[in-house]
């Protein structure tokens, strides 16, 4: 109960916001949780949708952590600098849990941490995992040893509750689910290509395909190790 | 497409984080969205779970908005100062949509905006709405005229997608649901007292009841207007 459980959220300019903030909300209730926001350079940071953060730590100042969390991004360049990848490798090798949501799995892949590991990611990027030696898994949440991952953006809440059950216990995880009233009732069934109307999938590709590098297309592999 | 749609997220020290950040993630994709974080005093702000925000605007500097959003809090004192309530009334009276999640509905109630209106809130506080002349509605999302509200914390995503369908159109809302892969798969069915095991409800009350002022208990009604 009183032991500190250090959780590092690895961030960078234009990082996806809800990827980490949904998990943050759950993990904050973990007994002993010490939540740390950290980036390569520290200081002020602005998320992908404009969220203005301050007092972000430097990853290099963090000696170790119990859980490393890597969220996603539509701009891999800031997330995969040599300095970022080195810090992720360093913290990840020693952590008890190494976790990712959405395209964060591709970042862990570029850091060389997912070779031979099953991993989830955003549906549009699943095939991209193989180039890093990872094994793409279409499940919403995936566990392979100490590596836990989730699908796109909002999978972070499902993932964090499962992880909380593992770290603490299932009753406690259910308490937190009740506390945050996670009783989802999506107004539409369009949360995944397997259930969305075909015209919705096509409309999304037409409108946002370019923004995402191409949905289901090529993610830059600069700094591939 | 090019018309600006101004959305003001009303914040205060120790405001609940995911309440507004889940809605923020959805609304950011609304065509023309201009997202503004604003508090009574502006500047730096720290959320309930420690999220360090900067560059928050002053509510009094905002002339008007299309949508006013009020999230919840476990500390009503900072959310219901006379200055806060005055700003919420001023912006709310002119807005096209006045919205709340979780105990944000109680804040709107204290501001005098919900008299005779149906409203949702976190399950533990539903009965509290009546003291402000509002009509408690146990639904996850509730619409009454220009007043839209949702249940606890994570209802924000359901609520925001429904609102997006109303503001823009249902196909567009489904595109955004697909984009953020909102295909929830909670690991447990404990998101609401009506579905959670009785021992989980009891354990939550025992552990967090005091923290929340008392779950289902009394919310301070200082500054009640």
Short mmCIF file of C-alpha atoms in Angstrom, two decimals:
data_model
loop_
_atom_site.label_atom_id
_atom_site.label_comp_id
_atom_site.label_asym_id
_atom_site.label_seq_id
_atom_site.Cartn_x
_atom_site.Cartn_y
_atom_site.Cartn_z
CA UNK A 1 0.00 0.00 0.00
CA UNK A 2 2.69 2.50 0.93
CA UNK A 3 5.27 1.31 -1.60
CA UNK A 4 5.72 3.74 -4.48
CA UNK A 5 4.80 2.51 -7.93
CA UNK A 6 6.55 4.76 -10.43
CA UNK A 7 4.76 5.24 -13.72
CA UNK A 8 6.44 7.21 -16.48
CA UNK A 9 4.34 8.60 -19.32
CA UNK A 10 6.78 9.22 -22.16
CA UNK A 11 5.68 12.34 -24.04
CA UNK A 12 6.93 14.51 -26.92
CA UNK A 13 5.64 17.58 -28.80
CA UNK A 14 2.35 16.79 -30.54
CA UNK A 15 1.88 13.49 -28.71
CA UNK A 16 -1.63 12.07 -28.83
CA UNK A 17 -3.47 13.31 -25.76
CA UNK A 18 -6.20 10.88 -24.80
CA UNK A 19 -3.86 7.91 -25.38
CA UNK A 20 -2.05 8.74 -22.18
CA UNK A 21 -4.68 10.76 -20.32
CA UNK A 22 -7.21 7.93 -20.25
CA UNK A 23 -4.61 5.61 -18.75
CA UNK A 24 -3.44 8.40 -16.43
CA UNK A 25 -6.94 8.71 -15.00
CA UNK A 26 -7.02 5.03 -14.09
CA UNK A 27 -3.43 4.67 -12.90
CA UNK A 28 -3.74 7.74 -10.66
CA UNK A 29 -5.91 5.63 -8.37
CA UNK A 30 -3.37 2.83 -8.05
CA UNK A 31 -2.15 2.64 -4.45
CA UNK A 32 1.27 4.25 -4.22
CA UNK A 33 1.14 5.56 -7.79
CA UNK A 34 3.74 8.19 -8.59
CA UNK A 35 2.77 9.54 -12.03
CA UNK A 36 5.55 11.25 -13.95
CA UNK A 37 5.17 13.05 -17.26
CA UNK A 38 8.50 13.11 -19.06
CA UNK A 39 9.85 14.03 -22.47
CA UNK A 40 13.25 14.14 -24.11
CA UNK A 41 13.80 17.80 -23.31
CA UNK A 42 11.36 18.43 -20.45
CA UNK A 43 9.68 21.76 -19.65
CA UNK A 44 6.65 22.97 -21.58
CA UNK A 45 4.95 20.69 -24.07
CA UNK A 46 1.90 20.95 -26.31
CA UNK A 47 -0.11 17.86 -27.22
CA UNK A 48 -1.36 17.00 -30.69
CA UNK A 49 -4.70 18.72 -30.20
CA UNK A 50 -3.25 21.77 -28.46
CA UNK A 51 -3.22 20.73 -24.80
CA UNK A 52 -0.65 22.98 -23.07
CA UNK A 53 1.36 21.09 -20.44
CA UNK A 54 4.07 22.49 -18.17
CA UNK A 55 6.69 21.10 -15.78
CA UNK A 56 7.30 17.98 -17.82
CA UNK A 57 10.38 16.13 -16.56
CA UNK A 58 13.34 15.03 -18.67
CA UNK A 59 13.39 11.33 -19.40
CA UNK A 60 17.14 11.29 -18.81
CA UNK A 61 16.58 12.52 -15.25
CA UNK A 62 14.50 9.47 -14.40
CA UNK A 63 16.57 6.63 -13.03
CA UNK A 64 14.02 3.86 -13.37
CA UNK A 65 10.30 3.17 -13.27
CA UNK A 66 7.93 0.33 -12.53
CA UNK A 67 5.77 1.01 -15.58
CA UNK A 68 6.73 2.73 -18.81
CA UNK A 69 3.82 4.02 -20.87
CA UNK A 70 4.14 5.12 -24.49
CA UNK A 71 1.12 6.64 -26.20
CA UNK A 72 0.70 7.25 -29.88
CA UNK A 73 1.19 10.05 -32.34
CA UNK A 74 0.44 11.03 -35.90
CA UNK A 75 3.89 12.61 -36.10
CA UNK A 76 6.49 9.94 -35.55
CA UNK A 77 9.43 12.28 -36.05
CA UNK A 78 9.31 13.85 -32.58
CA UNK A 79 8.64 10.49 -30.96
CA UNK A 80 11.48 8.61 -32.57
CA UNK A 81 14.53 10.81 -32.30
CA UNK A 82 17.67 8.88 -31.38
CA UNK A 83 17.47 10.47 -27.92
CA UNK A 84 13.86 9.37 -27.36
CA UNK A 85 14.51 5.83 -28.54
CA UNK A 86 17.56 5.54 -26.33
CA UNK A 87 15.59 6.66 -23.25
CA UNK A 88 12.73 4.30 -24.03
CA UNK A 89 15.16 1.40 -24.37
CA UNK A 90 16.92 2.30 -21.13
CA UNK A 91 13.75 2.67 -19.06
CA UNK A 92 11.97 -0.20 -20.82
CA UNK A 93 14.70 -2.75 -20.22
CA UNK A 94 14.48 -2.29 -16.47
CA UNK A 95 10.73 -1.69 -16.04
CA UNK A 96 8.35 -4.25 -14.62
CA UNK A 97 5.76 -3.32 -17.28
CA UNK A 98 6.41 -1.82 -20.72
CA UNK A 99 3.16 -0.58 -22.21
CA UNK A 100 1.81 1.19 -25.27
CA UNK A 101 -1.42 2.38 -26.78
CA UNK A 102 -2.27 3.18 -30.39
CA UNK A 103 0.82 3.94 -32.49
CA UNK A 104 2.91 3.94 -29.32
CA UNK A 105 3.50 0.29 -30.17
CA UNK A 106 5.28 1.37 -33.36
CA UNK A 107 7.51 3.63 -31.26
CA UNK A 108 8.41 0.76 -28.93
CA UNK A 109 9.01 -1.26 -32.06
CA UNK A 110 11.42 1.33 -33.41
CA UNK A 111 13.16 1.29 -30.03
CA UNK A 112 13.79 -2.38 -30.64
CA UNK A 113 11.77 -3.52 -27.64
CA UNK A 114 9.12 -5.63 -29.35
CA UNK A 115 11.10 -8.20 -31.32
CA UNK A 116 9.24 -11.50 -31.14
CA UNK A 117 6.49 -9.93 -29.02
CA UNK A 118 2.78 -9.85 -29.75
CA UNK A 119 1.42 -6.31 -29.76
CA UNK A 120 -1.76 -4.35 -30.44
CA UNK A 121 -1.96 -0.93 -32.07
CA UNK A 122 -4.49 1.35 -33.81
CA UNK A 123 -6.39 -0.72 -36.40
CA UNK A 124 -5.04 1.37 -39.27
CA UNK A 125 -1.41 0.57 -38.43
CA UNK A 126 -1.57 -3.05 -37.32
CA UNK A 127 0.38 -4.45 -40.28
CA UNK A 128 3.17 -1.96 -39.64
CA UNK A 129 4.25 -3.75 -36.48
CA UNK A 130 5.86 -6.61 -38.39
CA UNK A 131 8.66 -4.41 -39.73
CA UNK A 132 10.00 -4.18 -36.18
CA UNK A 133 9.90 -7.92 -35.63
CA UNK A 134 6.73 -7.66 -33.54
CA UNK A 135 3.74 -9.95 -34.04
CA UNK A 136 0.62 -7.91 -34.84
CA UNK A 137 -2.36 -8.94 -32.71
CA UNK A 138 -5.79 -7.50 -33.57
CA UNK A 139 -7.12 -7.82 -30.00
CA UNK A 140 -8.12 -4.63 -28.20
CA UNK A 141 -5.62 -5.34 -25.43
CA UNK A 142 -2.65 -7.68 -25.65
CA UNK A 143 -0.25 -9.01 -23.04
CA UNK A 144 3.00 -10.73 -23.87
CA UNK A 145 5.13 -11.12 -20.77
CA UNK A 146 5.87 -7.69 -19.39
CA UNK A 147 4.69 -6.03 -22.60
CA UNK A 148 1.10 -4.82 -22.52
CA UNK A 149 -0.50 -2.93 -25.38
CA UNK A 150 -3.84 -1.64 -26.58
CA UNK A 151 -5.53 -0.61 -29.81
CA UNK A 152 -6.34 2.94 -30.86
CA UNK A 153 -6.70 5.88 -28.46
CA UNK A 154 -9.69 4.92 -26.30
CA UNK A 155 -8.38 1.39 -25.74
CA UNK A 156 -6.30 3.05 -23.04
CA UNK A 157 -9.08 2.75 -20.47
CA UNK A 158 -9.76 -0.95 -21.10
CA UNK A 159 -6.02 -1.59 -21.04
CA UNK A 160 -5.39 0.36 -17.85
CA UNK A 161 -8.15 -1.43 -15.94
CA UNK A 162 -6.79 -4.82 -17.00
CA UNK A 163 -3.34 -3.77 -15.94
CA UNK A 164 -4.66 -2.49 -12.62
CA UNK A 165 -6.22 -5.89 -11.97
CA UNK A 166 -2.81 -7.44 -12.56
CA UNK A 167 -0.84 -4.93 -10.48
CA UNK A 168 -3.33 -4.67 -7.60
CA UNK A 169 -6.30 -7.04 -7.82
CA UNK A 170 -9.50 -7.47 -9.86
CA UNK A 171 -11.79 -6.16 -7.12
CA UNK A 172 -9.81 -2.97 -6.87
CA UNK A 173 -9.86 -2.53 -10.67
CA UNK A 174 -13.64 -2.93 -10.59
CA UNK A 175 -13.89 -0.28 -7.87
CA UNK A 176 -12.04 2.17 -10.06
CA UNK A 177 -14.20 1.28 -13.05
CA UNK A 178 -17.24 2.09 -10.93
CA UNK A 179 -15.64 5.27 -9.62
CA UNK A 180 -15.06 6.62 -13.13
CA UNK A 181 -18.44 5.22 -14.24
CA UNK A 182 -16.85 3.36 -17.12
CA UNK A 183 -20.12 1.98 -18.37
CA UNK A 184 -19.66 2.81 -22.05
CA UNK A 185 -22.68 3.34 -24.31
CA UNK A 186 -21.36 4.47 -27.69
CA UNK A 187 -24.07 6.17 -29.72
CA UNK A 188 -22.88 4.32 -32.83
CA UNK A 189 -21.26 0.97 -33.51
CA UNK A 190 -18.58 2.48 -35.68
CA UNK A 191 -15.59 2.13 -33.39
CA UNK A 192 -13.79 -0.45 -35.54
CA UNK A 193 -13.67 -1.16 -39.28
CA UNK A 194 -15.15 -4.59 -38.64
CA UNK A 195 -18.34 -3.00 -37.33
CA UNK A 196 -18.48 0.46 -38.96
CA UNK A 197 -20.59 1.01 -42.08
CA UNK A 198 -18.41 0.78 -45.20
CA UNK A 199 -19.24 4.37 -46.16
CA UNK A 200 -17.94 5.60 -42.80
CA UNK A 201 -14.63 3.79 -43.29
CA UNK A 202 -14.34 5.23 -46.79
CA UNK A 203 -15.25 8.73 -45.63
CA UNK A 204 -12.61 8.57 -42.91
CA UNK A 205 -9.95 7.42 -45.35
CA UNK A 206 -10.89 10.18 -47.77
CA UNK A 207 -10.80 12.87 -45.11
CA UNK A 208 -8.06 11.89 -42.68
CA UNK A 209 -5.93 9.46 -44.67
CA UNK A 210 -3.32 12.04 -45.55
CA UNK A 211 -3.23 13.50 -42.04
CA UNK A 212 -2.30 10.15 -40.59
CA UNK A 213 0.52 9.62 -43.03
CA UNK A 214 -2.07 7.44 -44.77
CA UNK A 215 -4.36 5.37 -42.64
CA UNK A 216 -3.13 1.86 -43.05
CA UNK A 217 -0.26 3.18 -45.10
CA UNK A 218 3.37 3.84 -44.43
CA UNK A 219 4.70 5.15 -41.13
CA UNK A 220 8.09 6.83 -41.36
CA UNK A 221 10.79 4.46 -40.24
CA UNK A 222 13.47 7.03 -39.63
CA UNK A 223 15.72 6.06 -36.77
CA UNK A 224 14.76 2.44 -37.24
CA UNK A 225 17.17 0.43 -35.17
CA UNK B 1 -16.25 24.17 -42.69
CA UNK B 2 -14.48 27.50 -42.25
CA UNK B 3 -16.83 28.95 -39.65
CA UNK B 4 -15.35 28.93 -36.18
CA UNK B 5 -17.13 26.94 -33.51
CA UNK B 6 -15.93 28.21 -30.14
CA UNK B 7 -15.85 25.67 -27.35
CA UNK B 8 -14.97 26.81 -23.84
CA UNK B 9 -13.86 24.22 -21.28
CA UNK B 10 -14.42 25.85 -17.90
CA UNK B 11 -11.67 24.73 -15.53
CA UNK B 12 -10.51 25.44 -11.97
CA UNK B 13 -7.77 24.15 -9.66
CA UNK B 14 -8.22 20.41 -9.03
CA UNK B 15 -10.84 20.02 -11.74
CA UNK B 16 -11.49 16.43 -12.82
CA UNK B 17 -9.24 15.70 -15.76
CA UNK B 18 -10.76 13.03 -17.95
CA UNK B 19 -14.19 14.66 -17.69
CA UNK B 20 -13.05 17.38 -20.04
CA UNK B 21 -10.16 15.68 -21.83
CA UNK B 22 -12.30 12.89 -23.26
CA UNK B 23 -14.71 15.44 -24.69
CA UNK B 24 -11.77 17.60 -25.82
CA UNK B 25 -10.42 14.70 -27.88
CA UNK B 26 -13.70 14.34 -29.76
CA UNK B 27 -14.51 18.04 -30.15
CA UNK B 28 -11.01 18.79 -31.46
CA UNK B 29 -12.05 17.06 -34.68
CA UNK B 30 -15.16 19.17 -35.16
CA UNK B 31 -14.78 21.30 -38.31
CA UNK B 32 -13.90 24.84 -37.29
CA UNK B 33 -13.43 23.91 -33.63
CA UNK B 34 -11.67 26.53 -31.54
CA UNK B 35 -10.96 24.87 -28.21
CA UNK B 36 -10.37 27.21 -25.30
CA UNK B 37 -9.32 26.21 -21.80
CA UNK B 38 -10.37 28.88 -19.34
CA UNK B 39 -10.56 29.38 -15.60
CA UNK B 40 -11.54 32.18 -13.26
CA UNK B 41 -7.98 33.44 -12.88
CA UNK B 42 -6.22 31.97 -15.93
CA UNK B 43 -2.52 31.06 -16.14
CA UNK B 44 -1.19 27.84 -14.68
CA UNK B 45 -3.56 25.23 -13.38
CA UNK B 46 -3.21 21.74 -11.92
CA UNK B 47 -5.93 19.12 -12.38
CA UNK B 48 -7.29 16.88 -9.67
CA UNK B 49 -4.84 14.09 -10.42
CA UNK B 50 -1.86 16.38 -10.86
CA UNK B 51 -2.01 17.26 -14.56
CA UNK B 52 0.00 20.50 -14.96
CA UNK B 53 -1.63 22.85 -17.48
CA UNK B 54 -0.34 26.25 -18.59
CA UNK B 55 -1.64 29.20 -20.61
CA UNK B 56 -5.21 28.78 -19.43
CA UNK B 57 -7.33 31.81 -20.41
CA UNK B 58 -9.46 33.88 -18.06
CA UNK B 59 -13.16 33.22 -18.39
CA UNK B 60 -13.85 36.92 -18.09
CA UNK B 61 -11.74 37.53 -21.22
CA UNK B 62 -14.01 35.35 -23.32
CA UNK B 63 -16.82 37.31 -24.90
CA UNK B 64 -19.01 34.40 -25.92
CA UNK B 65 -18.88 30.79 -27.06
CA UNK B 66 -20.91 28.33 -29.07
CA UNK B 67 -20.50 25.55 -26.54
CA UNK B 68 -19.82 25.81 -22.82
CA UNK B 69 -18.45 22.67 -21.22
CA UNK B 70 -18.30 22.12 -17.46
CA UNK B 71 -16.64 18.99 -16.14
CA UNK B 72 -16.80 17.67 -12.62
CA UNK B 73 -14.81 17.86 -9.45
CA UNK B 74 -14.56 16.30 -6.04
CA UNK B 75 -13.80 19.76 -4.61
CA UNK B 76 -16.75 22.00 -5.28
CA UNK B 77 -15.25 24.99 -3.48
CA UNK B 78 -12.92 26.04 -6.31
CA UNK B 79 -15.61 25.39 -8.91
CA UNK B 80 -18.37 27.39 -7.28
CA UNK B 81 -16.84 30.68 -6.21
CA UNK B 82 -19.12 33.64 -6.90
CA UNK B 83 -16.78 34.61 -9.74
CA UNK B 84 -16.95 31.19 -11.38
CA UNK B 85 -20.71 30.98 -11.10
CA UNK B 86 -21.11 34.45 -12.56
CA UNK B 87 -18.94 33.57 -15.56
CA UNK B 88 -20.77 30.30 -16.14
CA UNK B 89 -24.11 32.11 -16.07
CA UNK B 90 -22.88 34.82 -18.44
CA UNK B 91 -21.40 32.41 -21.00
CA UNK B 92 -24.15 29.83 -20.58
CA UNK B 93 -27.01 32.23 -21.20
CA UNK B 94 -25.65 33.12 -24.62
CA UNK B 95 -24.21 29.75 -25.72
CA UNK B 96 -25.82 27.50 -28.30
CA UNK B 97 -25.02 24.46 -26.15
CA UNK B 98 -24.51 24.33 -22.37
CA UNK B 99 -23.00 21.02 -21.37
CA UNK B 100 -21.73 19.13 -18.35
CA UNK B 101 -20.27 15.81 -17.34
CA UNK B 102 -20.18 14.13 -13.95
CA UNK B 103 -20.57 16.60 -11.08
CA UNK B 104 -20.26 19.45 -13.56
CA UNK B 105 -24.07 19.27 -13.63
CA UNK B 106 -24.13 20.24 -9.95
CA UNK B 107 -21.98 23.26 -10.77
CA UNK B 108 -24.37 24.34 -13.53
CA UNK B 109 -27.14 23.78 -11.02
CA UNK B 110 -25.46 26.07 -8.51
CA UNK B 111 -25.09 28.64 -11.26
CA UNK B 112 -28.87 28.56 -11.57
CA UNK B 113 -28.85 27.29 -15.14
CA UNK B 114 -30.68 23.99 -14.73
CA UNK B 115 -33.99 24.99 -13.15
CA UNK B 116 -36.68 22.78 -14.65
CA UNK B 117 -34.13 20.99 -16.83
CA UNK B 118 -33.46 17.27 -16.98
CA UNK B 119 -29.82 16.47 -16.32
CA UNK B 120 -27.45 13.53 -15.86
CA UNK B 121 -24.52 13.39 -13.44
CA UNK B 122 -22.24 10.83 -11.78
CA UNK B 123 -24.40 8.01 -10.36
CA UNK B 124 -23.34 8.81 -6.80
CA UNK B 125 -24.68 12.37 -6.97
CA UNK B 126 -27.83 12.01 -9.03
CA UNK B 127 -30.24 12.84 -6.20
CA UNK B 128 -28.29 16.03 -5.49
CA UNK B 129 -29.52 17.68 -8.67
CA UNK B 130 -33.00 18.27 -7.31
CA UNK B 131 -31.80 20.87 -4.80
CA UNK B 132 -31.07 23.17 -7.75
CA UNK B 133 -34.47 22.69 -9.31
CA UNK B 134 -33.07 20.29 -11.92
CA UNK B 135 -34.74 16.98 -12.77
CA UNK B 136 -32.33 14.09 -12.18
CA UNK B 137 -32.21 11.69 -15.13
CA UNK B 138 -30.32 8.41 -14.71
CA UNK B 139 -29.53 8.07 -18.43
CA UNK B 140 -25.87 8.07 -19.48
CA UNK B 141 -26.45 11.10 -21.69
CA UNK B 142 -29.33 13.53 -21.45
CA UNK B 143 -30.50 16.33 -23.72
CA UNK B 144 -33.00 18.97 -22.66
CA UNK B 145 -33.10 21.79 -25.15
CA UNK B 146 -29.68 23.35 -25.34
CA UNK B 147 -28.60 21.59 -22.15
CA UNK B 148 -26.68 18.37 -22.72
CA UNK B 149 -25.20 16.33 -19.90
CA UNK B 150 -23.57 13.00 -19.20
CA UNK B 151 -22.96 10.65 -16.28
CA UNK B 152 -19.67 10.10 -14.52
CA UNK B 153 -16.23 10.82 -16.01
CA UNK B 154 -16.03 8.46 -18.98
CA UNK B 155 -19.55 9.34 -20.18
CA UNK B 156 -17.78 12.29 -21.77
CA UNK B 157 -16.89 10.32 -24.89
CA UNK B 158 -20.41 8.99 -25.47
CA UNK B 159 -21.79 12.45 -24.86
CA UNK B 160 -19.34 14.20 -27.16
CA UNK B 161 -20.03 11.85 -30.06
CA UNK B 162 -23.78 12.37 -29.70
CA UNK B 163 -23.25 16.10 -29.60
CA UNK B 164 -21.00 15.95 -32.65
CA UNK B 165 -23.76 14.15 -34.55
CA UNK B 166 -26.08 17.00 -33.66
CA UNK B 167 -23.62 19.81 -34.45
CA UNK B 168 -22.21 18.28 -37.63
CA UNK B 169 -23.87 15.05 -38.77
CA UNK B 170 -24.09 11.39 -37.70
CA UNK B 171 -21.75 10.14 -40.43
CA UNK B 172 -19.07 12.55 -39.33
CA UNK B 173 -19.51 11.52 -35.69
CA UNK B 174 -19.09 7.88 -36.72
CA UNK B 175 -15.90 8.78 -38.59
CA UNK B 176 -14.45 10.28 -35.45
CA UNK B 177 -15.54 7.28 -33.40
CA UNK B 178 -13.64 5.08 -35.85
CA UNK B 179 -10.65 7.42 -35.83
CA UNK B 180 -10.28 7.19 -32.05
CA UNK B 181 -11.18 3.49 -32.17
CA UNK B 182 -13.93 3.94 -29.63
CA UNK B 183 -14.86 0.29 -29.57
CA UNK B 184 -15.00 -0.18 -25.82
CA UNK B 185 -14.39 -3.57 -24.26
CA UNK B 186 -14.35 -3.10 -20.49
CA UNK B 187 -12.62 -5.99 -18.74
CA UNK B 188 -15.34 -5.98 -16.08
CA UNK B 189 -19.04 -5.12 -15.98
CA UNK B 190 -18.64 -2.93 -12.91
CA UNK B 191 -19.08 0.51 -14.48
CA UNK B 192 -22.39 1.26 -12.78
CA UNK B 193 -23.95 0.25 -9.44
CA UNK B 194 -26.76 -1.49 -11.33
CA UNK B 195 -24.27 -3.94 -12.83
CA UNK B 196 -21.34 -4.01 -10.39
CA UNK B 197 -21.09 -6.81 -7.80
CA UNK B 198 -22.46 -5.63 -4.45
CA UNK B 199 -19.10 -6.17 -2.77
CA UNK B 200 -17.44 -3.84 -5.27
CA UNK B 201 -19.97 -1.07 -4.54
CA UNK B 202 -19.44 -1.55 -0.83
CA UNK B 203 -15.66 -1.61 -1.15
CA UNK B 204 -15.76 1.63 -3.13
CA UNK B 205 -17.97 3.33 -0.56
CA UNK B 206 -15.67 2.16 2.24
CA UNK B 207 -12.52 3.37 0.51
CA UNK B 208 -13.50 6.51 -1.40
CA UNK B 209 -16.72 7.62 0.27
CA UNK B 210 -15.00 10.23 2.42
CA UNK B 211 -12.84 11.49 -0.42
CA UNK B 212 -15.88 12.32 -2.48
CA UNK B 213 -17.54 14.26 0.30
CA UNK B 214 -19.44 10.99 0.68
CA UNK B 215 -20.45 9.10 -2.39
CA UNK B 216 -24.13 9.67 -2.65
CA UNK B 217 -23.90 12.03 0.27
CA UNK B 218 -23.94 15.76 0.64
CA UNK B 219 -22.25 18.12 -1.77
CA UNK B 220 -21.42 21.53 -0.34
CA UNK B 221 -23.96 24.06 -1.46
CA UNK B 222 -21.96 27.16 -0.69
CA UNK B 223 -22.66 29.92 -3.12
CA UNK B 224 -26.02 28.41 -3.91
CA UNK B 225 -27.95 30.99 -5.85
#
